[in-house]
Every structure is written in C-alpha cells, then in structure tokens.
XYZ file of C-alpha atoms in Angstrom:
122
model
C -61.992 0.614 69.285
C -59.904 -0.244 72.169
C -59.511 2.339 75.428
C -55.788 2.230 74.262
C -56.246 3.863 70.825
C -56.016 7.647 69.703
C -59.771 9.024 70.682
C -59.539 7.074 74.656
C -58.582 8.071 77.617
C -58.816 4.874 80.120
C -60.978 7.073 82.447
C -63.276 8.261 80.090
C -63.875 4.951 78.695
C -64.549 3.197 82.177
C -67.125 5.808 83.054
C -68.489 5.113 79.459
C -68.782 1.607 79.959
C -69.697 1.263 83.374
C -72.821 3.582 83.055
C -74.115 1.732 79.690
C -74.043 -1.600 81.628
C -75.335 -0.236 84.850
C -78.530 0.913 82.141
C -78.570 -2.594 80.073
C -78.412 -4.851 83.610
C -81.811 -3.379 84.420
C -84.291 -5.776 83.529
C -85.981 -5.903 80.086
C -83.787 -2.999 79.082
C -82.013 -5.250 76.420
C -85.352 -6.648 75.193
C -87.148 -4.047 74.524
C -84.205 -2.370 72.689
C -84.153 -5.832 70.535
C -88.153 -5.693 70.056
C -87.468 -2.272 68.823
C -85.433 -3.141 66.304
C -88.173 -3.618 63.351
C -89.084 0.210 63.793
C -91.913 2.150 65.693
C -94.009 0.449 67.962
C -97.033 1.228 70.072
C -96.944 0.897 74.158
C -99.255 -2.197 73.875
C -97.122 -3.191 71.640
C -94.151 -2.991 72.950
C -95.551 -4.603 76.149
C -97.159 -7.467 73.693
C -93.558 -8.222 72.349
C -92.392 -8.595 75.863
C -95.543 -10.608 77.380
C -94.351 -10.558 81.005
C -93.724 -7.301 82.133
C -96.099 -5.284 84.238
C -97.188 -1.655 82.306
C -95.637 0.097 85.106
C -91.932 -1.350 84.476
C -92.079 -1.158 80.806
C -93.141 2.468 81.100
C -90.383 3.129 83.775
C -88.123 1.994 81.302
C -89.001 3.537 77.978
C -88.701 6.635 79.961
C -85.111 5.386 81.087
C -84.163 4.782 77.327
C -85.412 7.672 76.023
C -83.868 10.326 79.297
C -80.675 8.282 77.918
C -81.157 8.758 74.364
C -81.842 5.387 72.488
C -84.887 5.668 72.232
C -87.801 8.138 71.042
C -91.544 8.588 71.035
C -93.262 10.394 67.829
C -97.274 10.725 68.155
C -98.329 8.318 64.848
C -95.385 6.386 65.227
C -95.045 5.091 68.513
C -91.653 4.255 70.213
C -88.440 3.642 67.813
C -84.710 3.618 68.511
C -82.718 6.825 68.092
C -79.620 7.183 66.167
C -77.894 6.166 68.957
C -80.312 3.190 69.670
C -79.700 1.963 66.097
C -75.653 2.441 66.345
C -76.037 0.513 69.526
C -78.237 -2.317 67.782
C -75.744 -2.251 64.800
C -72.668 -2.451 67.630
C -74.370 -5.613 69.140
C -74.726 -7.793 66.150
C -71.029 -9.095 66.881
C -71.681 -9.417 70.539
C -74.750 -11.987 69.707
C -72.546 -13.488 66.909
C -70.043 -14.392 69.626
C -72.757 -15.074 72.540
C -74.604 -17.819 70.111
C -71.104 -19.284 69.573
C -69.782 -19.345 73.168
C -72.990 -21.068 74.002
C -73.127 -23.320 71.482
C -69.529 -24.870 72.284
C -70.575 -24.606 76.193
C -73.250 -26.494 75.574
C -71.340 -29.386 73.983
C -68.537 -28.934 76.555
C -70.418 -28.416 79.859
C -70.694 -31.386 82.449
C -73.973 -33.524 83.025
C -75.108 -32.711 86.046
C -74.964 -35.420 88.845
C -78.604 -35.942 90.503
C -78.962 -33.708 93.693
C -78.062 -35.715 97.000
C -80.581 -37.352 98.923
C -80.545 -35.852 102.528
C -79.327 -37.854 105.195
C -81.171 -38.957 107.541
C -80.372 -37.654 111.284
C-alpha cells in the first residue's frame, strides 16, 4: 500500500521503512530470514545453511531478529519466523519475482567489459 493511501502518514512510513532496511542491510540478516523459511531450525543449523558466518555473528543476529520480532526461539523447535517474519517472507515473494527479472534483462543488456589497461610505463 502506498504512503499516499488512507492508513499512511508520509512520516510514519519513512521511519517504517528506513528502520526495516537499516535491520535487512546488516549482513546475513536477509539469509537467515530466507533459510528460515522451511520452519524451525537448530543454531547449528541455521549456521550450516549459511556456511560462512562465524557463531558469534549469527548469534548477534538471531538475537537482532528476534529483539525485532521476526523471529522466535521455542526449546524442541529451534529458531522459526514469527508472524511477522512469515508476513515479511510472504511480502518478499514479489520483490524476488521482480529482482530475478531485473537481473535477468541486465544481464542480457549490460556491456562486456573492456580488459583492464595495461599501466604505462614511466
């Protein structure tokens, strides 16, 4: 719904939208929101799904997601999304409809690159 509709004040919805990207620019934020998209998962396997990143980030950050409210933690059932984490899964599917498209037709429309310059000599 745009900021202009009944519901939106343009204030309120700039606060709204710059905190939410100021929490999914952190890294790994986005991926482990996606990896937690088949339902509960351990730690180690949360940090499995997302090979690269150290215990101490991806524990930094489930705390982040869960102080923000997309996602919880359930003893038996690991980590999950929230209500809110699903409605913000269910709110992305067009975004990654549109992402795969814009890159697919920037792909077929973006220049070669021309080989790096060799230096000159002095």
């Amino acid at each position: 719904m745009p900021a202009t509709e009944p519901g939106f004040d343009t204030a309120t919805a700039k606060t709204a939208i710059n905190a939410a990207m100021e929490l999914f620019h952190k890294r790994w934020m986005l991926r482990i929101i996606w990896e937690l998209r088949r339902g509960g998962m351990t730690f180690r396997e949360v940090r499995s799904a997302c090979s690269e990143i150290s215990p101490t980030v991806l524990n930094q950050r489930l705390v982040e997601l869960r102080e923000a409210g997309i996602v919880t933690h359930a003893a038996g059932t690991g980590y999950q999304l929230s209500a809110q984490g699903a409605a913000l899964l269910k709110a992305m599917w067009p975004l990654m409809g549109w992402s795969v498209a814009w890159w697919r037709e920037g792909l077929r429309k973006r220049p070669r690159r021309r080989p790096a310059l060799a230096p000159q000599k002095a």
